[in-house]
Amino acid sequence: MKLNWRYGLIVALILTFFSMYPQLRLWYIRGSEWQGHYAYNDPDEVAYAAYLRSLIDGKPRRNDAYTGREDDVDESFLSIQFAAPYTIAIPARILGISAPTAFWLSGAIAAFLIGLSLFWLIGQITKNSLFAFTGSLFVMCFGPIISSWGAILGILGIGDPHPFHPIFRRYVPILAFLAFLLALNFVWLMLEETNQKRRILFCLLSAFCFSYCVFSYFYIWTALFALFICLTLLWLIFRPQDENLEQPLWKRDIYALLALLFGCLISLIPYAIMLANRAHSTDQVSGLASTREPYLKMIFSEGVYAKALTELICYLLLIIVVWLFALKIIKIRSRQTLFTLSLILTPIVTLNQQIITSKILQPFHYQLYIGNYVVTLAIVLVFWTVWQRLQSPFSRRLLIEICIIAVFWGFVECYYTVNPFDSVNVLRDESVPVAKRLTELARTEQKLGVVFVPNVEQGDDLPTLTSYPLLWTLHMHVFPDLTWQENKERLYQHLYFSGFRNAEQMFNLMERQKVFSIIAIFGWSRWTKLNPKAEPITYEEVINEAIAFEEYVKNFDPRKSPETVISYIIVPADWDFDFSNLDKFYERSKPEIHGRFLLYRTKLKSQNQEN
């Protein structure tokens, strides 16, 4: 049956609107005052955008967008996952598009293509355009609920409504997810195709998509690899046959799947080499931990039962498939059933791989950025087996009603999860004029000086707008050239110049802003949200850290740290900022006013001037 691509186009347009919602909202709020910035839907996007700008500017793959370093920089998860950013950076550089514009534009294009790819995948399997239309919307709109994150947390009053449609985070996982869907399409075509040359072509295309995922996003390539392995094992166990042909085709399919796995392993060789050359701080930053505990056991021991939803639904789907087989509604040896089973098993495997590998790396990323969408796709395909028996006007009306509910919930996800970012997105957009001024100054400077930005959210975002290095910011440690000790010393300087002087002030900060203190002071690996095996931070550690800060600032002299000597300061004009600590060491120029921000030039005082 030929697919009606008008349905696919509608899906693509709806997803494009959802992806663009944060940007549309910023345009609406700012109106004619919009300065050209993108609206982020996840705080981690600032690091990706900063790296993207560095590539657009022509910097090498291994560079640090926050410190400005380019020489002898080790591999980081950003430089290893280079395929997605280069997909955007190369055309952006050719066309002269800025990083902020490239960011929101690439997200919209990727969302559009995801809609078409998902419609194509479900349509190929079901041969029904209306069902593919409904299934595509179901997968994309209900994925956040399956992850137990998103708007539902705010609606039920049990947490912050975060994040915005997770798959639309730029530039990953959105580009990697597109490659993931294309890989599934090509695998299905490979299994269905009878022409040998075309099967080889689809196998190569699947392997290429896998390679793109490998060098784009860890959680998606590992999920795709797990899916391929599950698919191969299921084919070996059940040996599917084609009823229209006399001889079994499972051997032919197995050869194709093994060839695909071989192609995948080839792309993992350079990946392993790059990973072996990663910075020493990468494992600490990423929260890599050792355990062999099953995922459900870890979750239940924490008492956060909602996190178990993705895996529990997989077990429920397995029971339903067995029940449908017992009722002879489905054939266990059909390609469609085995493909669906591989989808069901994938989240179980990825969430529990530590049982074999003994390593666990922020497992919530699996249920948030890929496992939830794999599960919703499996739900759609299981429902298809039942829906085929309901061929009646009622069944068509049911699909239309599901579409309406899905689109409604998709908009609810947009509304509840984007609104909390309104103020910070406005702040970031208001920062564009002062960033443009820095860009102008950069043309006349041989070596760019360090910028001190007391507002952490503004500082985190500044490398997307200008190439000046920063004294410190929250995402600085994700780049590889800073040791954790150097990152902490930069943080101490940032706090000192922000007006902090003693252990008591430091202690109060850590008590007031616990998440900030965990991330910035103790490291991401100590945050139980990211690392389920993290050791809780003790009261004694907090006290010791406060004392260490006071000892550091007592002996602090910026001349001993030439790489962090400040050349510029950016502060909001309406802040009553305490410059006393900074004025001990620096001379400040008269401020330049750029929108709502003041830009100061600074010069290090001589020792005689200090005295």
Coordinates of C-alpha atoms in Angstrom, one line a residue:
M1 CA 0.0 0.0 0.0
K2 CA 1.3 3.4 -1.0
L3 CA 1.5 5.9 1.9
N4 CA -0.4 9.1 1.9
W5 CA 2.4 11.5 2.6
R6 CA 0.0 14.4 3.3
Y7 CA -0.4 12.7 6.7
G8 CA 3.3 12.6 7.2
L9 CA 3.6 16.3 6.2
I10 CA 1.0 17.2 8.9
V11 CA 2.9 15.3 11.5
A12 CA 6.1 17.0 10.5
L13 CA 4.5 20.5 10.7
I14 CA 3.0 19.8 14.1
L15 CA 6.4 18.6 15.5
T16 CA 8.1 21.6 13.9
F17 CA 5.7 23.9 15.8
F18 CA 6.4 22.1 19.1
S19 CA 10.1 22.4 18.5
M20 CA 9.8 26.1 17.7
Y21 CA 7.5 26.9 20.6
P22 CA 10.3 28.2 22.9
Q23 CA 11.5 30.5 20.1
L24 CA 8.0 31.6 19.1
R25 CA 7.4 32.5 22.8
L26 CA 10.6 34.5 23.0
W27 CA 9.6 36.4 19.8
Y28 CA 6.2 37.1 21.3
I29 CA 7.6 38.3 24.6
R30 CA 10.3 40.4 23.1
G31 CA 8.5 41.7 20.1
S32 CA 10.4 44.4 18.3
E33 CA 13.1 44.4 21.0
W34 CA 14.3 40.9 20.1
Q35 CA 18.1 41.0 19.7
G36 CA 18.5 37.8 17.7
H37 CA 19.2 35.2 20.3
Y38 CA 17.7 31.7 20.5
A39 CA 15.5 30.5 23.3
Y40 CA 16.8 27.5 25.1
N41 CA 14.6 24.8 26.4
D42 CA 17.3 23.1 28.5
P43 CA 20.1 24.7 30.5
D44 CA 22.6 22.2 29.0
E45 CA 22.0 23.7 25.6
V46 CA 24.4 26.6 26.4
A47 CA 27.4 24.2 26.3
Y48 CA 26.4 22.7 23.0
A49 CA 25.7 26.2 21.5
A50 CA 29.1 27.4 22.8
Y51 CA 30.9 24.5 21.1
L52 CA 28.9 25.0 18.0
R53 CA 30.0 28.7 17.8
S54 CA 33.6 27.7 18.1
L55 CA 33.3 25.3 15.2
I56 CA 31.5 27.9 13.1
D57 CA 34.3 30.3 13.9
G58 CA 36.7 27.7 12.4
K59 CA 38.3 26.5 15.6
P60 CA 39.6 22.9 15.8
R61 CA 37.4 20.0 16.9
R62 CA 39.3 19.8 20.2
N63 CA 38.9 23.3 21.7
D64 CA 37.5 24.8 24.8
A65 CA 34.9 27.4 24.1
Y66 CA 34.9 28.7 27.7
T67 CA 38.6 29.2 28.3
G68 CA 39.5 29.9 24.7
R69 CA 42.2 27.2 24.7
E70 CA 42.9 25.3 21.5
D71 CA 46.3 23.7 21.9
D72 CA 46.9 20.3 23.4
V73 CA 43.2 19.9 24.5
D74 CA 42.3 16.4 25.3
E75 CA 39.2 14.6 24.0
S76 CA 35.9 15.4 25.7
F77 CA 32.4 14.1 25.2
L78 CA 31.8 17.3 23.1
S79 CA 34.8 16.7 20.8
I80 CA 34.0 12.9 20.5
Q81 CA 30.4 13.6 19.7
F82 CA 31.3 15.8 16.7
A83 CA 29.0 14.6 14.0
A84 CA 25.9 16.5 15.1
P85 CA 27.6 19.9 15.6
Y86 CA 29.5 19.7 12.4
T87 CA 26.2 18.9 10.6
I88 CA 25.1 22.4 11.7
A89 CA 28.4 24.2 11.7
I90 CA 29.6 23.5 8.2
P91 CA 26.4 24.9 6.4
A92 CA 26.2 27.7 8.9
R93 CA 29.7 28.8 8.2
I94 CA 29.2 28.6 4.4
L95 CA 25.9 30.6 4.6
G96 CA 27.2 33.0 7.2
I97 CA 24.6 32.1 9.8
S98 CA 25.2 32.9 13.4
A99 CA 25.3 30.2 16.1
P100 CA 22.0 31.3 17.8
T101 CA 20.2 31.3 14.4
A102 CA 21.7 28.0 13.4
F103 CA 20.7 26.6 16.7
W104 CA 16.9 27.2 16.5
L105 CA 16.8 26.7 12.7
S106 CA 18.5 23.3 12.9
G107 CA 16.1 22.3 15.6
A108 CA 13.1 23.1 13.5
I109 CA 14.5 21.3 10.4
A110 CA 15.4 18.2 12.5
A111 CA 11.9 18.1 14.1
F112 CA 10.3 18.3 10.6
L113 CA 12.5 15.4 9.4
I114 CA 11.8 13.4 12.5
G115 CA 8.1 13.7 11.8
L116 CA 8.5 12.3 8.3
S117 CA 10.9 9.6 9.3
L118 CA 8.7 8.3 12.1
F119 CA 5.6 8.4 9.8
W120 CA 7.6 6.5 7.2
L121 CA 8.7 3.8 9.8
I122 CA 5.2 3.1 11.2
G123 CA 3.7 3.3 7.7
Q124 CA 6.2 0.8 6.3
I125 CA 5.3 -1.7 9.1
T126 CA 1.6 -1.2 9.2
K127 CA 0.9 -0.2 5.6
N128 CA -1.8 2.2 6.9
S129 CA -1.3 6.0 6.5
L130 CA -3.9 7.0 9.1
F131 CA -2.5 4.7 11.7
A132 CA 1.0 5.9 11.0
F133 CA -0.2 9.4 11.4
T134 CA -1.8 8.7 14.8
G135 CA 1.1 6.5 15.9
S136 CA 3.7 9.2 15.1
L137 CA 1.9 11.8 17.2
F138 CA 1.4 9.3 20.0
V139 CA 5.1 8.5 20.1
M140 CA 6.3 12.1 20.1
C141 CA 3.6 13.6 22.4
F142 CA 3.4 11.0 25.1
G143 CA 7.1 10.2 25.3
P144 CA 7.7 12.7 28.1
I145 CA 5.0 11.0 30.2
I146 CA 6.5 7.6 29.7
S147 CA 9.8 9.0 31.0
S148 CA 8.0 10.2 34.2
W149 CA 9.3 13.7 33.5
G150 CA 7.9 16.8 31.9
A151 CA 4.7 18.8 32.4
I152 CA 3.0 16.0 34.4
L153 CA 5.3 16.8 37.4
G154 CA 4.1 20.4 37.6
I155 CA 0.4 19.5 37.0
L156 CA 0.4 17.0 39.8
G157 CA 2.5 19.3 42.0
I158 CA 5.2 16.7 42.6
G159 CA 8.1 18.5 41.0
D160 CA 9.2 21.1 38.5
P161 CA 7.7 20.8 35.0
H162 CA 11.0 19.9 33.3
P163 CA 12.2 19.3 30.7
F164 CA 10.6 20.6 27.5
H165 CA 10.0 17.8 25.0
P166 CA 13.3 16.1 25.7
I167 CA 14.0 14.8 22.3
F168 CA 14.0 18.3 20.9
R169 CA 17.0 19.4 22.9
R170 CA 19.6 20.8 20.5
Y171 CA 21.8 19.7 18.9
V172 CA 21.6 16.4 20.7
P173 CA 19.6 14.3 21.1
I174 CA 17.5 15.7 18.3
L175 CA 19.9 15.0 15.4
A176 CA 21.0 11.7 16.8
F177 CA 17.3 10.6 17.2
L178 CA 16.7 11.5 13.5
A179 CA 19.6 9.2 12.6
F180 CA 18.1 6.5 15.0
L181 CA 14.8 6.6 13.2
L182 CA 16.4 6.5 9.7
A183 CA 18.4 3.5 10.9
L184 CA 15.3 1.6 11.9
N185 CA 13.7 2.4 8.5
F186 CA 16.6 1.1 6.6
V187 CA 16.8 -2.1 8.8
W188 CA 13.2 -2.8 8.1
L189 CA 13.7 -2.2 4.4
M190 CA 16.7 -4.5 4.5
L191 CA 14.7 -7.3 6.1
E192 CA 11.8 -6.9 3.7
E193 CA 13.8 -6.5 0.5
T194 CA 14.3 -9.5 -1.7
N195 CA 16.8 -7.9 -4.1
Q196 CA 20.3 -8.6 -2.9
K197 CA 21.9 -5.4 -4.1
R198 CA 19.2 -3.3 -2.4
R199 CA 19.6 -5.3 0.8
I200 CA 23.3 -4.5 0.8
L201 CA 22.5 -0.8 0.2
F202 CA 20.0 -0.7 3.1
C203 CA 22.5 -2.5 5.3
L204 CA 25.2 0.1 4.5
L205 CA 22.7 3.0 5.1
S206 CA 21.8 1.5 8.5
A207 CA 25.4 1.2 9.4
F208 CA 26.1 4.8 8.3
C209 CA 23.2 6.0 10.5
F210 CA 24.6 4.0 13.4
S211 CA 28.0 5.6 12.9
Y212 CA 26.4 9.0 12.9
C213 CA 24.8 8.2 16.2
V214 CA 28.1 6.9 17.6
F215 CA 29.7 10.3 17.0
S216 CA 26.7 12.3 18.1
Y217 CA 25.2 10.9 21.3
F218 CA 26.2 8.1 23.6
Y219 CA 22.8 7.1 24.9
I220 CA 21.2 6.8 21.4
W221 CA 24.0 4.8 19.8
T222 CA 24.1 2.4 22.7
A223 CA 20.3 2.0 22.6
L224 CA 20.5 1.4 18.8
F225 CA 23.3 -1.1 19.2
A226 CA 21.2 -2.9 21.9
L227 CA 18.2 -3.0 19.6
F228 CA 20.3 -4.5 16.8
I229 CA 21.6 -7.2 19.1
C230 CA 18.1 -8.0 20.4
L231 CA 16.8 -8.1 16.8
T232 CA 19.6 -10.6 15.8
L233 CA 19.1 -12.8 18.8
L234 CA 15.3 -12.9 18.3
W235 CA 15.9 -13.9 14.7
L236 CA 18.2 -16.7 15.7
I237 CA 15.8 -17.9 18.4
F238 CA 12.5 -17.8 16.5
R239 CA 13.7 -18.0 12.8
P240 CA 10.9 -16.1 11.1
Q241 CA 9.5 -17.3 7.8
D242 CA 7.7 -15.7 4.9
E243 CA 4.5 -17.5 4.3
N244 CA 4.6 -16.7 0.6
L245 CA 7.8 -18.5 0.0
E246 CA 8.6 -22.2 0.4
Q247 CA 12.1 -21.8 1.9
P248 CA 12.8 -20.1 5.2
L249 CA 14.4 -16.6 5.0
W250 CA 15.7 -16.4 8.5
K251 CA 19.2 -17.4 7.4
R252 CA 19.3 -14.7 4.8
D253 CA 18.1 -12.2 7.4
I254 CA 20.7 -13.3 9.9
Y255 CA 23.5 -12.8 7.4
A256 CA 22.2 -9.3 6.8
L257 CA 21.9 -8.6 10.5
L258 CA 25.4 -10.0 11.2
A259 CA 26.8 -7.8 8.4
L260 CA 25.1 -4.8 10.0
L261 CA 26.6 -5.6 13.4
F262 CA 30.0 -6.0 11.8
G263 CA 29.6 -2.5 10.2
C264 CA 28.6 -1.1 13.5
L265 CA 31.7 -2.6 15.2
I266 CA 33.9 -1.0 12.5
S267 CA 32.7 2.5 13.5
L268 CA 33.3 1.7 17.1
I269 CA 37.1 1.3 16.6
P270 CA 37.9 5.0 16.0
Y271 CA 35.4 5.8 18.8
A272 CA 37.2 3.6 21.2
I273 CA 40.6 5.2 20.3
M274 CA 39.1 8.7 20.9
L275 CA 37.6 7.5 24.1
A276 CA 40.9 6.2 25.3
N277 CA 42.4 9.7 24.8
R278 CA 39.7 11.4 26.8
A279 CA 40.6 13.9 29.5
H280 CA 41.1 12.5 33.0
S281 CA 38.3 14.7 34.3
T282 CA 35.7 13.4 31.9
D283 CA 34.7 10.4 34.0
Q284 CA 34.3 12.6 37.1
V285 CA 32.3 15.1 35.2
S286 CA 30.0 12.5 33.6
G287 CA 29.3 10.7 36.8
L288 CA 30.6 7.3 35.7
A289 CA 30.0 4.8 38.6
S290 CA 30.5 1.1 39.3
T291 CA 27.7 -1.2 40.3
R292 CA 26.0 -4.4 39.2
E293 CA 22.6 -3.6 40.7
P294 CA 19.5 -3.9 38.5
Y295 CA 18.0 -0.6 37.7
L296 CA 14.7 -1.3 39.4
K297 CA 16.5 -2.3 42.6
M298 CA 18.4 1.0 42.6
I299 CA 15.2 3.0 41.9
F300 CA 13.1 1.3 44.6
S301 CA 15.9 1.7 47.1
E302 CA 15.8 5.5 46.4
G303 CA 12.0 5.5 46.8
V304 CA 11.5 7.4 43.6
Y305 CA 9.1 4.9 42.0
A306 CA 8.1 7.0 39.1
K307 CA 11.5 6.5 37.5
A308 CA 10.7 2.8 37.1
L309 CA 7.8 3.6 34.8
T310 CA 9.7 3.1 31.5
E311 CA 11.0 -0.4 32.4
L312 CA 7.8 -1.5 34.1
I313 CA 5.8 -0.7 30.9
C314 CA 8.2 -2.8 29.0
Y315 CA 7.4 -5.8 31.2
L316 CA 3.7 -5.1 30.8
L317 CA 4.1 -5.0 27.0
L318 CA 5.9 -8.4 27.1
I319 CA 3.0 -9.9 29.0
I320 CA 0.5 -8.4 26.5
V321 CA 2.5 -9.9 23.6
V322 CA 2.5 -13.3 25.2
W323 CA -1.2 -13.0 25.9
L324 CA -1.9 -12.0 22.2
F325 CA 0.2 -15.0 21.1
A326 CA -1.8 -17.3 23.3
L327 CA -5.0 -16.0 21.8
K328 CA -3.5 -16.5 18.3
I329 CA -4.0 -12.8 17.5
I330 CA -0.3 -12.5 16.6
K331 CA 2.3 -14.8 15.1
I332 CA 5.4 -14.9 17.2
R333 CA 7.6 -15.7 14.2
S334 CA 6.4 -12.8 12.1
R335 CA 8.9 -10.0 11.3
Q336 CA 6.6 -7.4 12.8
T337 CA 6.3 -9.2 16.1
L338 CA 10.0 -9.8 16.4
F339 CA 10.7 -6.2 15.5
T340 CA 8.3 -5.0 18.2
L341 CA 9.8 -7.4 20.7
S342 CA 13.3 -5.9 20.0
L343 CA 11.9 -2.5 20.7
I344 CA 10.4 -3.7 24.0
L345 CA 13.6 -5.3 25.1
T346 CA 15.9 -2.4 24.3
P347 CA 15.0 -0.2 27.3
I348 CA 15.3 -3.2 29.6
V349 CA 18.8 -3.9 28.2
T350 CA 20.1 -0.4 28.3
L351 CA 18.9 0.3 31.8
N352 CA 20.4 -2.9 33.1
Q353 CA 23.6 -3.2 31.1
Q354 CA 25.6 -2.5 34.3
I355 CA 24.8 -6.1 35.4
I356 CA 27.3 -7.2 32.8
T357 CA 29.6 -4.2 32.3
S358 CA 29.6 -3.2 36.0
K359 CA 29.5 0.5 34.8
I360 CA 26.6 2.9 35.0
L361 CA 26.5 6.4 33.4
Q362 CA 23.6 8.7 34.3
P363 CA 20.9 6.0 33.4
F364 CA 18.1 8.5 33.5
H365 CA 19.3 9.8 30.1
Y366 CA 18.1 6.4 28.7
Q367 CA 14.6 6.8 30.0
L368 CA 14.4 10.5 29.1
Y369 CA 16.1 10.8 25.7
I370 CA 15.5 7.5 24.0
G371 CA 14.0 4.7 26.0
N372 CA 10.6 6.5 26.5
Y373 CA 10.2 7.0 22.7
V374 CA 11.2 3.4 22.0
V375 CA 8.6 2.3 24.5
T376 CA 5.8 4.5 23.0
L377 CA 6.8 3.2 19.5
A378 CA 6.4 -0.4 20.9
I379 CA 3.0 0.5 22.4
V380 CA 1.9 1.7 18.9
L381 CA 3.0 -1.5 17.2
V382 CA 1.4 -3.7 19.8
F383 CA -1.8 -1.7 19.6
W384 CA -1.7 -2.1 15.8
T385 CA -2.1 -5.9 16.1
V386 CA -5.4 -5.3 18.0
W387 CA -6.6 -2.4 15.9
Q388 CA -6.4 -4.5 12.8
R389 CA -9.3 -6.5 14.1
L390 CA -11.4 -3.4 14.8
Q391 CA -11.7 -2.3 11.1
S392 CA -14.9 -0.3 11.4
P393 CA -16.0 3.3 11.5
F394 CA -15.5 3.2 15.3
S395 CA -11.8 2.3 14.9
R396 CA -11.2 5.2 12.5
R397 CA -12.9 7.6 14.9
L398 CA -10.8 6.2 17.8
L399 CA -7.6 7.0 15.9
I400 CA -8.8 10.6 15.2
E401 CA -9.6 11.0 18.9
I402 CA -6.1 9.7 19.9
C403 CA -4.6 12.3 17.5
I404 CA -6.5 15.1 19.1
I405 CA -5.5 14.1 22.6
A406 CA -1.9 13.6 21.6
V407 CA -1.6 17.0 20.0
F408 CA -3.4 18.6 23.0
W409 CA -0.9 16.9 25.4
G410 CA 2.0 17.9 23.2
F411 CA 1.0 21.5 23.5
V412 CA 0.5 21.1 27.3
E413 CA 4.1 19.8 27.5
C414 CA 5.2 23.0 25.6
Y415 CA 3.3 25.4 27.7
Y416 CA 4.2 24.0 31.2
T417 CA 7.8 23.3 30.5
V418 CA 8.8 26.5 28.6
N419 CA 7.2 29.1 30.8
P420 CA 9.7 28.7 33.6
F421 CA 12.5 29.7 31.2
D422 CA 10.9 33.0 30.1
S423 CA 12.9 35.2 32.4
V424 CA 16.3 33.6 31.7
N425 CA 15.6 33.6 27.9
V426 CA 14.8 37.3 28.1
L427 CA 18.0 37.9 30.1
R428 CA 20.0 36.1 27.5
D429 CA 18.5 38.0 24.7
E430 CA 19.1 41.3 26.5
S431 CA 22.8 40.3 26.7
V432 CA 23.3 40.4 22.9
P433 CA 24.2 44.1 22.6
V434 CA 27.0 43.9 25.2
A435 CA 28.2 40.6 23.6
K436 CA 28.3 42.4 20.2
R437 CA 30.4 45.1 21.8
L438 CA 32.9 42.5 23.0
T439 CA 33.0 41.0 19.5
E440 CA 33.9 44.5 18.1
L441 CA 36.7 44.8 20.7
A442 CA 38.0 41.4 19.8
R443 CA 38.9 42.6 16.3
T444 CA 41.5 45.0 17.8
E445 CA 43.0 42.6 20.4
Q446 CA 45.8 40.2 19.6
K447 CA 45.0 38.1 22.7
L448 CA 41.5 38.1 24.2
G449 CA 41.2 39.0 27.8
V450 CA 39.2 37.1 30.4
V451 CA 35.6 38.3 31.1
F452 CA 34.1 38.2 34.6
V453 CA 30.3 37.8 34.5
P454 CA 28.8 37.6 38.0
N455 CA 25.4 36.4 36.7
V456 CA 26.0 32.7 36.2
E457 CA 23.2 32.2 33.6
Q458 CA 24.5 35.1 31.5
G459 CA 28.0 33.9 31.8
D460 CA 27.1 30.4 30.9
D461 CA 25.6 31.7 27.6
L462 CA 28.2 34.3 26.7
P463 CA 30.5 31.9 24.6
T464 CA 27.6 31.4 22.2
L465 CA 27.7 35.2 21.4
T466 CA 31.4 36.0 21.6
S467 CA 34.8 34.2 21.6
Y468 CA 36.1 35.8 24.8
P469 CA 37.2 33.4 27.6
L470 CA 35.4 33.5 30.9
L471 CA 36.7 33.5 34.5
W472 CA 34.3 30.8 35.5
T473 CA 30.8 29.5 34.7
L474 CA 28.7 26.5 35.5
H475 CA 29.3 24.4 32.4
M476 CA 33.1 25.3 32.2
H477 CA 34.1 21.9 33.5
V478 CA 32.5 19.9 30.7
F479 CA 35.4 20.9 28.5
P480 CA 38.5 18.8 29.1
D481 CA 41.4 21.1 29.6
L482 CA 40.5 22.2 33.1
T483 CA 41.4 19.9 36.0
W484 CA 38.8 19.8 38.8
Q485 CA 41.1 21.7 41.1
E486 CA 41.6 24.5 38.5
N487 CA 37.9 24.7 38.0
K488 CA 37.3 25.0 41.7
E489 CA 40.0 27.8 42.0
R490 CA 38.3 29.7 39.2
L491 CA 35.0 29.3 41.1
Y492 CA 36.6 30.6 44.3
Q493 CA 37.8 33.7 42.3
H494 CA 34.3 34.1 40.8
L495 CA 32.7 34.1 44.2
Y496 CA 35.4 36.3 45.8
F497 CA 34.9 39.0 43.1
S498 CA 31.2 38.6 43.5
G499 CA 31.5 39.8 47.1
F500 CA 32.1 36.6 49.1
R501 CA 34.8 36.9 51.7
N502 CA 34.6 34.2 54.4
A503 CA 33.6 30.7 55.3
E504 CA 30.3 31.8 56.8
Q505 CA 29.2 33.3 53.5
M506 CA 30.3 30.3 51.6
F507 CA 28.5 28.0 54.0
N508 CA 25.3 30.0 53.7
L509 CA 25.5 29.8 49.9
M510 CA 25.9 26.1 49.9
E511 CA 22.9 25.8 52.2
R512 CA 20.7 28.1 50.1
Q513 CA 21.6 26.7 46.7
K514 CA 22.1 23.0 47.2
V515 CA 22.0 22.1 43.5
F516 CA 24.4 24.8 42.6
S517 CA 26.8 23.8 45.3
I518 CA 26.6 20.1 44.4
I519 CA 27.3 20.8 40.7
A520 CA 29.8 23.6 41.0
I521 CA 31.7 22.7 44.2
F522 CA 31.5 18.9 44.7
G523 CA 30.9 17.9 41.1
W524 CA 28.2 16.4 39.0
S525 CA 29.2 12.9 40.1
R526 CA 27.9 13.7 43.6
W527 CA 24.4 14.5 42.4
T528 CA 22.1 11.5 42.9
K529 CA 19.9 12.7 40.0
L530 CA 22.7 12.0 37.6
N531 CA 24.5 9.2 39.5
P532 CA 22.3 6.9 41.5
K533 CA 25.3 5.5 43.3
A534 CA 26.5 8.9 44.4
E535 CA 27.5 9.3 48.1
P536 CA 25.4 12.0 49.8
I537 CA 27.3 15.1 50.7
T538 CA 28.0 15.3 54.4
Y539 CA 27.7 18.3 56.7
E540 CA 31.4 17.9 57.4
E541 CA 32.3 18.2 53.7
V542 CA 30.3 21.4 53.5
I543 CA 32.1 22.9 56.5
N544 CA 35.5 21.8 55.1
E545 CA 34.7 23.4 51.7
A546 CA 33.7 26.7 53.4
I547 CA 36.9 26.8 55.3
A548 CA 38.9 25.9 52.2
F549 CA 37.3 28.9 50.4
E550 CA 38.3 31.3 53.2
E551 CA 41.9 30.0 53.2
Y552 CA 42.1 30.4 49.5
V553 CA 40.9 34.0 49.4
K554 CA 43.2 35.0 52.3
N555 CA 46.2 34.1 50.2
F556 CA 44.7 35.0 46.8
D557 CA 46.8 37.1 44.4
P558 CA 45.7 37.4 40.8
R559 CA 49.3 37.8 39.6
K560 CA 49.9 34.1 40.6
S561 CA 47.2 33.1 38.2
P562 CA 47.9 35.0 34.9
E563 CA 45.4 32.9 32.9
T564 CA 42.5 34.3 35.0
V565 CA 43.5 38.0 35.1
I566 CA 40.3 39.9 34.3
S567 CA 40.1 42.3 31.4
Y568 CA 36.3 43.0 31.3
I569 CA 33.4 42.9 33.7
I570 CA 29.7 42.7 32.7
V571 CA 27.0 43.5 35.3
P572 CA 23.4 44.4 35.1
A573 CA 22.9 48.1 35.4
D574 CA 20.1 47.6 38.1
W575 CA 22.4 45.5 40.3
D576 CA 23.8 47.1 43.5
F577 CA 27.0 45.2 42.9
D578 CA 29.8 45.0 45.5
F579 CA 33.0 45.8 43.7
S580 CA 35.1 46.1 46.9
N581 CA 37.0 42.8 46.5
L582 CA 37.6 43.4 42.9
D583 CA 38.8 47.0 43.4
K584 CA 41.6 45.7 45.7
F585 CA 43.4 44.4 42.7
Y586 CA 41.9 46.1 39.6
E587 CA 41.3 49.6 38.2
R588 CA 38.0 50.0 36.5
S589 CA 37.2 52.2 33.6
K590 CA 34.0 54.2 33.3
P591 CA 31.2 51.8 32.3
E592 CA 29.9 51.5 28.8
I593 CA 26.1 51.1 28.8
H594 CA 24.7 48.4 26.5
G595 CA 21.0 47.9 27.0
R596 CA 20.5 46.9 30.6
F597 CA 24.2 45.9 31.1
L598 CA 27.3 47.8 32.1
L599 CA 30.7 46.9 30.5
Y600 CA 33.8 47.8 32.5
R601 CA 37.4 47.5 31.3
T602 CA 39.8 46.5 34.0
K603 CA 43.5 46.7 34.5
L604 CA 45.5 45.0 37.2
K605 CA 46.9 47.3 39.8
S606 CA 50.6 47.4 40.6
Q607 CA 51.6 46.2 44.1
N608 CA 52.3 49.8 45.1
Q609 CA 48.8 50.9 44.1
E610 CA 47.3 48.0 46.2
N611 CA 49.2 49.2 49.2

